[in-house]
Amino acid sequence: MAANFWTSSHYKHLLDQEDVDMVNPLDKEKGVTVEDFKLIKMHMSNYILKLAQQVKVRQRVVATAVTYMRRVYTRKSMTEYDPRLVAPTCLYLASKAEESTVQARLLVFYIKKLYADDKYRYEIKDILEMEMKILEALNYYLVVFHPYRSLSGFLQDAGLNDLSMTQLTWGLVNDTYKMDLMLVHPPHLIALACIYIASVLREKDTTVWYEELRVDMNVIKNISMEILDFYESNRMFTDERINAALHKL
């Protein structure tokens, strides 16, 4: 996996956090702040998950869709690329990329079922048109490596692959897709950070194991802090604040 990742377009297009947090000038003109930007992306990550649960696709498809959505907004504005259309379109594209194809008409059916707001009510042709725009925005770089495979191997290697640790670390990895970590950090480091958090919470001594891996623990701890900071700030992400941010578009 590592050899493939280091030669992949995913690795070559990792970004600095400052670049990921940069609000497009068109969105700035509408009063969108960095906080608004993060709120909208988190809301759309949840939107993708809700739709995915309705059409019953694997978690990997959800993770790929969220990654596509977040990649798009490092290149394009939310003003030009409405998140309420980009989110379901990224799920549609990811389902094809991950060979779990979902028909656009099924997505449209569940969108209308989930949301009464007309701003979410796009049709099949809108998704198909946006798909081509997203492909161009991504420069057709559709390869995504996720932490899940590394996570399973690391847990087994550390002797931590009991049900409690597996469920906790898997849940932590899932939550990292509510942030931009996958645009900044290699997936195996995200997996290691989630194991670090879980081992502290479950009072597992992994000091020697991490030393044997010869990873930079400062990097692991920094990623861990980003995840924990997200949980802390997540309490303030109310529907009112999300709707206020979306209203600016």
mmCIF file of N, CA, C and O in Angstrom, residues 1 80 82 121 212 229:
data_model
loop_
_atom_site.group_PDB
_atom_site.id
_atom_site.type_symbol
_atom_site.label_atom_id
_atom_site.label_comp_id
_atom_site.label_asym_id
_atom_site.label_seq_id
_atom_site.Cartn_x
_atom_site.Cartn_y
_atom_site.Cartn_z
ATOM 1 N N MET A 1 0.833 -1.207 0.000
ATOM 2 C CA MET A 1 0.000 0.000 0.000
ATOM 3 C C MET A 1 0.867 1.257 0.000
ATOM 4 O O MET A 1 0.650 2.180 -0.760
ATOM 5 N N GLU A 80 -19.696 29.300 -7.330
ATOM 6 C CA GLU A 80 -19.845 28.707 -8.662
ATOM 7 C C GLU A 80 -20.249 27.237 -8.604
ATOM 8 O O GLU A 80 -20.957 26.741 -9.485
ATOM 9 N N ASP A 82 -22.178 24.972 -6.298
ATOM 10 C CA ASP A 82 -23.092 24.905 -5.151
ATOM 11 C C ASP A 82 -22.857 23.604 -4.369
ATOM 12 O O ASP A 82 -23.024 22.509 -4.914
ATOM 13 N N ARG A 121 -33.010 20.593 -4.114
ATOM 14 C CA ARG A 121 -33.768 19.745 -5.037
ATOM 15 C C ARG A 121 -33.264 19.868 -6.470
ATOM 16 O O ARG A 121 -33.833 20.568 -7.310
ATOM 17 N N GLU A 212 9.149 1.238 17.877
ATOM 18 C CA GLU A 212 9.585 0.243 16.885
ATOM 19 C C GLU A 212 9.187 0.646 15.466
ATOM 20 O O GLU A 212 9.871 0.283 14.503
ATOM 21 N N ASP A 229 -9.296 18.614 18.902
ATOM 22 C CA ASP A 229 -9.773 19.996 18.812
ATOM 23 C C ASP A 229 -11.084 20.062 18.031
ATOM 24 O O ASP A 229 -11.970 20.867 18.346
#
